Structures are given as C-alpha cells and as structure tokens.
XYZ file of C-alpha atoms in Angstrom:
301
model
C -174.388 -206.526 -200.278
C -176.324 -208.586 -197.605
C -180.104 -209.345 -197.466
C -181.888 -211.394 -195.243
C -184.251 -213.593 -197.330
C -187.299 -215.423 -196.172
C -186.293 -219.140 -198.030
C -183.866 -220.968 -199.974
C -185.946 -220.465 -202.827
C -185.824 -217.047 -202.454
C -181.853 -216.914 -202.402
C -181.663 -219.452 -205.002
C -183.577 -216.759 -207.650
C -180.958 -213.723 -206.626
C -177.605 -216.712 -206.407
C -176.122 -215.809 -209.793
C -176.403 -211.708 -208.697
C -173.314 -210.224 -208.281
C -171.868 -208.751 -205.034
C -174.777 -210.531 -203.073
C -174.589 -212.327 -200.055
C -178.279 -213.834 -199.052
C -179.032 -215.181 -195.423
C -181.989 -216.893 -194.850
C -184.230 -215.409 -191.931
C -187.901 -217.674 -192.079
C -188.595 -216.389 -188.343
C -187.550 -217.133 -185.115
C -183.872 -215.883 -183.455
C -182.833 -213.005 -185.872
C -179.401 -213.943 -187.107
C -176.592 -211.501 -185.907
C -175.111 -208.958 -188.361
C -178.713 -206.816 -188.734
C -176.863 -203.564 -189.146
C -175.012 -204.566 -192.043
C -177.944 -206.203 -193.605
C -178.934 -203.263 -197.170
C -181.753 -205.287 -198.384
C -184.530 -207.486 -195.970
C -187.578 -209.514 -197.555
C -189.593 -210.801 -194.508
C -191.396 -214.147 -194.695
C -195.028 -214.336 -195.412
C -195.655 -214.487 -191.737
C -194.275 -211.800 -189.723
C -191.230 -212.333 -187.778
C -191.425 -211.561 -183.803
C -190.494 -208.011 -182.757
C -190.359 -205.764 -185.789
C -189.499 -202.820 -184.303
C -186.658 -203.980 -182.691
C -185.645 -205.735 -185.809
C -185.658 -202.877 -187.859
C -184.312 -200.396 -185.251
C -180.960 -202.212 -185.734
C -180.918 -202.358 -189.514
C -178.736 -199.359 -189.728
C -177.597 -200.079 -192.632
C -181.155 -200.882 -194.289
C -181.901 -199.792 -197.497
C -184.813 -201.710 -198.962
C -187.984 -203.621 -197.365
C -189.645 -205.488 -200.350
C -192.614 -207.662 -198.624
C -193.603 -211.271 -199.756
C -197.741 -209.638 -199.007
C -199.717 -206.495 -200.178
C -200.099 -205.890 -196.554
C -197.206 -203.352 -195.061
C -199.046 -202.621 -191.956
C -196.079 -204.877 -189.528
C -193.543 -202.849 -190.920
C -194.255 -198.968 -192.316
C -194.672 -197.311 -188.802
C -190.926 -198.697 -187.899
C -188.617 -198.014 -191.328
C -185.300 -196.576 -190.605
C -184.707 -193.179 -192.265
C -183.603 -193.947 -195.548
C -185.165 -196.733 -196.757
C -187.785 -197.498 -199.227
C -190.580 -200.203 -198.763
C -191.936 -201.973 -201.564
C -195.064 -203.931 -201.335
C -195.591 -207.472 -203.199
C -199.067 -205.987 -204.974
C -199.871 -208.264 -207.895
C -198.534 -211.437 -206.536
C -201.457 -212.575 -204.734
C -204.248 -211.342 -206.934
C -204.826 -214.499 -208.519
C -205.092 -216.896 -205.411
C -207.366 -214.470 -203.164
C -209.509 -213.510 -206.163
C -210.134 -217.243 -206.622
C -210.518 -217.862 -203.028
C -213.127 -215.267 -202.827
C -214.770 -217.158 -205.710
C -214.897 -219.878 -204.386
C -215.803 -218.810 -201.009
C -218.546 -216.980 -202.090
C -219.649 -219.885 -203.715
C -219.631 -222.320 -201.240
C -221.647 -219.953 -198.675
C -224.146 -219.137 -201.330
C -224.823 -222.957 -202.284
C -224.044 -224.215 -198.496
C -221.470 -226.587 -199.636
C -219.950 -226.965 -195.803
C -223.364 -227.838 -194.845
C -223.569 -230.999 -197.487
C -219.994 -231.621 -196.333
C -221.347 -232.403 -193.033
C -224.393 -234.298 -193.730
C -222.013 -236.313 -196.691
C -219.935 -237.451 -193.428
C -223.117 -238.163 -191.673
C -224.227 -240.255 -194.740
C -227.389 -238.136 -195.103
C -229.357 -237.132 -198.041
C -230.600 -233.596 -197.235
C -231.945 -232.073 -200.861
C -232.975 -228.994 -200.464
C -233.063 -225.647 -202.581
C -230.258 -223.068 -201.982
C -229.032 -219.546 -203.308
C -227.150 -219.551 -206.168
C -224.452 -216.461 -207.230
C -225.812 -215.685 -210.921
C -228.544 -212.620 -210.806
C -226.729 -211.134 -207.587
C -224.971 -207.852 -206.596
C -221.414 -207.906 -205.622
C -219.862 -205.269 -203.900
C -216.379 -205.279 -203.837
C -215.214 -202.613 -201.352
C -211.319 -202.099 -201.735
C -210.963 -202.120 -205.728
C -207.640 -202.171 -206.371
C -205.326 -205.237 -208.184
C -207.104 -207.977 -206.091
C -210.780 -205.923 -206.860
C -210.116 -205.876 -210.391
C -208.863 -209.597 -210.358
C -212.107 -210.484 -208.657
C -214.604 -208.725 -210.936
C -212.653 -210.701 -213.955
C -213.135 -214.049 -212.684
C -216.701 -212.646 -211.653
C -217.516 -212.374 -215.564
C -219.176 -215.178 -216.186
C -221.447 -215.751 -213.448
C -224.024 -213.109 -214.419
C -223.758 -210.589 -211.732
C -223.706 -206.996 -211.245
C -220.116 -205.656 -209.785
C -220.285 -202.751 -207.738
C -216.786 -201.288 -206.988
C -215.460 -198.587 -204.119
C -212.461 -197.511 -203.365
C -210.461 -194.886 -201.230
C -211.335 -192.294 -203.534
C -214.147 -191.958 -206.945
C -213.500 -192.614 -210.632
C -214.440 -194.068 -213.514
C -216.735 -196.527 -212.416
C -215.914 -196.236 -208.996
C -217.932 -195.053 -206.012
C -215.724 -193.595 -202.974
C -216.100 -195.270 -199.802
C -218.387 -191.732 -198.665
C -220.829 -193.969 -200.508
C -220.806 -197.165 -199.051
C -223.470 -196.682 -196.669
C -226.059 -195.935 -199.714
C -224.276 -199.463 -201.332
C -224.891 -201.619 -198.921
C -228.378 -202.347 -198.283
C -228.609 -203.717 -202.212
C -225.627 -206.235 -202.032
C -226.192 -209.652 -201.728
C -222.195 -210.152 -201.282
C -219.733 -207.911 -199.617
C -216.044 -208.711 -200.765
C -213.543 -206.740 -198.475
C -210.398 -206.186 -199.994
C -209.131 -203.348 -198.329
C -205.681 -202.708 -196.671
C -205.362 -202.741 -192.718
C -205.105 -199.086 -191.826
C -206.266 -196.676 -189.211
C -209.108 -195.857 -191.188
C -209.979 -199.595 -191.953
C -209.799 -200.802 -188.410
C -212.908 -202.089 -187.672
C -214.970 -200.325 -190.482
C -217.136 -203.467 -191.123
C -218.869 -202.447 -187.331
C -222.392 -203.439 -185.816
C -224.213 -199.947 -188.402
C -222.305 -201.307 -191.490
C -223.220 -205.160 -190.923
C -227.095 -203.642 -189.800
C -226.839 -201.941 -193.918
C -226.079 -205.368 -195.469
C -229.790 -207.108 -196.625
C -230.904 -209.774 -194.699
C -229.452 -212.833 -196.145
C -226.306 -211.158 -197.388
C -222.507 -212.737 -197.680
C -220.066 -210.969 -195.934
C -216.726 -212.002 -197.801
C -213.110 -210.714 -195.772
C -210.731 -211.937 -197.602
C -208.261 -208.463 -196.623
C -207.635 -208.005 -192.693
C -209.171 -209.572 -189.396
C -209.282 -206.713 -188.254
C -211.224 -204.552 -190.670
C -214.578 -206.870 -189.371
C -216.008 -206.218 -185.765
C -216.243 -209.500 -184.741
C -218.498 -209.277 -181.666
C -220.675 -207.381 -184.296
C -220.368 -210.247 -186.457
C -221.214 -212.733 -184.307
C -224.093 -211.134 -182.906
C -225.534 -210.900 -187.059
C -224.408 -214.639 -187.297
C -226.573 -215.870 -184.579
C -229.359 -214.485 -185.306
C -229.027 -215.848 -188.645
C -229.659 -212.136 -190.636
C -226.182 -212.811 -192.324
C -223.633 -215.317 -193.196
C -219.998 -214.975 -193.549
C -216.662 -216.555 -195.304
C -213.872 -215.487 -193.699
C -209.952 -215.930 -194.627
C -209.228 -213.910 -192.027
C -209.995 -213.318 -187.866
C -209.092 -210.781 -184.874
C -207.969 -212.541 -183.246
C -205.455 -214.499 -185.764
C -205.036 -217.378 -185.621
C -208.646 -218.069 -184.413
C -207.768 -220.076 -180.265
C -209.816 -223.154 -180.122
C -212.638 -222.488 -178.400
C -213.973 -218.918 -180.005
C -217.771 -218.786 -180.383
C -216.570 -217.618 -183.868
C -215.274 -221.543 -185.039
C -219.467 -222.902 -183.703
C -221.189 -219.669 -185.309
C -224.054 -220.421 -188.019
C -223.529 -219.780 -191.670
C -220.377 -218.844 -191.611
C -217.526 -220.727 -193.570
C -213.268 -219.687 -191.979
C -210.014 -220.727 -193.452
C -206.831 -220.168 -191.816
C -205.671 -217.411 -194.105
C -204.822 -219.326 -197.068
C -206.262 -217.108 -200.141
C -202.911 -216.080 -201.306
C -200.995 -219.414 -200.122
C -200.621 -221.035 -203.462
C -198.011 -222.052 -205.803
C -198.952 -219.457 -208.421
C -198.353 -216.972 -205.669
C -194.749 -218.426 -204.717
C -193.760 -218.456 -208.616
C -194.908 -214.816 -208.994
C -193.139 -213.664 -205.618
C -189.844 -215.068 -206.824
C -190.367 -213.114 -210.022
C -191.208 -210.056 -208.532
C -188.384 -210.585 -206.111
C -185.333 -210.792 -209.038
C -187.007 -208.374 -210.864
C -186.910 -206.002 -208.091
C -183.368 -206.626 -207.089
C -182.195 -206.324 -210.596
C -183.810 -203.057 -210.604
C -182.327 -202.175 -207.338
C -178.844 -203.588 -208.579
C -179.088 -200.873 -211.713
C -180.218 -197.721 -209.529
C -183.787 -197.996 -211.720
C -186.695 -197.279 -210.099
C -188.633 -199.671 -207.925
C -191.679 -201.030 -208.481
C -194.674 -200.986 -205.791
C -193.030 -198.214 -203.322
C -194.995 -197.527 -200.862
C -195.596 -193.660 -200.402
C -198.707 -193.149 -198.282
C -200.568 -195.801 -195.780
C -200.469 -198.330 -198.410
C-alpha cells in the first residue's frame, strides 16, 4: 500500500506497518506514481494545486489531514474516499495561544515591548482579563479546550455553536451576544457560511473596547471592516490568522493600532507534532484492520 506522507517523522511512526510503502511529499513537485498512491496525509501547509493533485489519485482511498481545517481539500475528493480531519491535535496549542493572546492585548504587553526596546518607563494602568465576558463563537474541541484553561481567570464563558444545546447558544443568537463581550474568540471552521461572518454589523455589535480574538480562518474576519474599527481605536484585535495569508509587507493591517498578529503559529508546537503522529498510527492501524475511522468528515466540517 502507498501513502504519500508529509515528513520523515511521519513515515518513521507507520515503518514497522506491514505492506506499507511511505513517500514523503512536504510540498513542492508532486512525486510521480499519484494514481497508485491508497492513503495521502498532506503537510500542515497546503501543497500547490489540490485539485489537480487529487484528480489523479485514482487509486485514493483515505485523506487524513495534519489540521482541523478540510476546506483545501473536501470540494475535490475522488469518489470513494473518506477524509478524516486531525480534530483534537491542535486543541492544546491554539487554546493556549488564544490565552495568551488575549492576554497580551488586554494588558498591552506589545506596547511595553516597544517602549522596553526604547528603554522607556511608561507605567500606566491597563485592562486586565479576570471579571470579563468571553465569547467563544465556534465551541467545539478547541472551544471547550479554551473555556478549561479559561477556569481560573474569573470570567464568564459564553459559548455558540452551529446549532443550540446544553449550554450552548446557536449562532441565530450571536447578534444579541455580542454587544456584552469584552473578548470574541473565533474558532470556527472556514466554510461558506463562515466567510466573512465577522463583517463591518458584527464588529459595530462588539462594545467599545472589545478584543476580537481569530485564532480559526483569515477569512472568517472582514478585514477592511477591521481595519476601519482598528483605526478609530473602538476595538483591538489578536490575530493568528489574515486574508490575505501570509500578511505582504506593506498591509495597513501590520501598522494598525491595538492590534497584536502572529504568522499562524497557534497550533505549531511540539505537543501538536507528538499528538499528530499519534493520531496518525492510530488511524492507519485502524485503517489497516477495516475498523472504523476516527474524525470522518461527513458534512462541511
């Protein structure tokens, strides 16, 4: 059985598997012999030309991602094979980035940065996380991971989701949510109905003062809408993610006020890359025994 994996790593987890013959494919030229590839896990950062990709893969028979995020690859799957998401593995990085991000906004850490390289003393009060709302919109894995590490910093969680449950608004409700926020997590998966949902009337809801936290897609946030909240000063921002992605030098987003960017890093750690390679043997094992997968993805995510 052949499958294109994303490092040696990966191969070296699935080595001692029998019948399997791994190629490494990081990116770049794909390698010849697509069509006999049965199993492909893509790299963290998708590969060129997808579609094309996969529109040779005749023989292609399971997708398991290295992200949460399917959007590259769902509208292009060959008839007859399953795609698996990597939900779980980077709950614990991007939770802790949001954290942390949150944080750092809240208590203007960049802006002591900057006068600590200027060799200035500039004490001053700032806002502080404990006694806030935080609305985590897109509770799933990640959500949940969030509002645990959230536990001890004496807030109130408010959580929506695609649909309402126990403790859960629906996203019908999110306009009535935001105005009371003083953080805005964004969790959500990029999808039709995500694209661009944080727009100019959703960013005019948020309080003045309020965090705007995207730690799920670029693309979910407006950013002309952003910027124009940003400059004005009504809102501040930490964002893991931009549209565009990677951010060109240059964009009026990398000299707006209050808001705080990394390069799309939340789920870039090593507890990530240890839980991917378990998630990856246990998933091939599975596949191996004719068991049923874990994380198939069934609907838009």
């Amino acid at each position: 059985m052949k499958i294109w994996v994303p490092s040696d790593a990966v191969a070296g987890v699935l080595s001692d598997l029998p019948g399997v013959e791994c190629e490494v494919y990081a990116g770049g030229q794909a390698p010849d012999g697509a069509g006999e590839v049965e199993v492909w896990i893509p790299p963290l950062v998708t590969v060129p030309d997808v579609a094309g990709t996969l529109a040779g893969m005749t023989s292609l028979r399971l997708l398991q991602t290295v992200t949460a995020g399917v959007e590259p690859y769902r509208p292009h799957m060959p008839e007859g094979a399953v795609l698996c998401n990597a939900r779980g593995v980077h709950d614990a990085g991007t939770a802790e980035w949001a954290v942390g991000a949150m944080i750092a906004v809240l208590r203007e850490f960049p802006g002591f940065v900057d006068a600590q390289r200027r060799g200035v003393w500039t004490y001053h009060h700032t806002g502080v996380l404990a006694d806030s709302t935080v609305l985590i919109v897109g509770y799933g894995s990640i959500g949940a991971a969030l509002e645990r590490r959230l536990g001890g910093f004496e807030v109130e969680v408010v959580r929506v989701a695609r649909g309402a449950r126990d403790g859960v608004h629906a996203m019908e409700d999110l306009p009535g949510l935001l105005p009371a926020a003083d953080v805005v997590v964004l969790l959500v998966p990029a999808t039709p109905a995500t694209a661009g949902m944080a727009d100019a009337a959703f960013l005019a809801r948020m309080k003045d003062g309020a965090v705007l936290v995207n730690a799920a897609r670029g693309g979910v946030v407006d950013t002309d809408a952003l910027l124009a909240e940003l400059k004005t000063g009504r809102l501040r921002a930490a964002l893991d993610v931009t549209a565009p992605e990677p951010l060109p030098e240059g964009h009026p987003l990398w000299s707006a006020p209050g808001v705080l960017i990394t390069p799309h890093v939340a789920g870039s750690t090593p507890a990530s890359d240890r839980r991917v390679l378990r998630l990856i043997r246990s998933q091939l094992l599975r596949y191996l025994a004719g068991e049923p997968l874990n994380n198939i993805i069934t609907d838009a995510y």
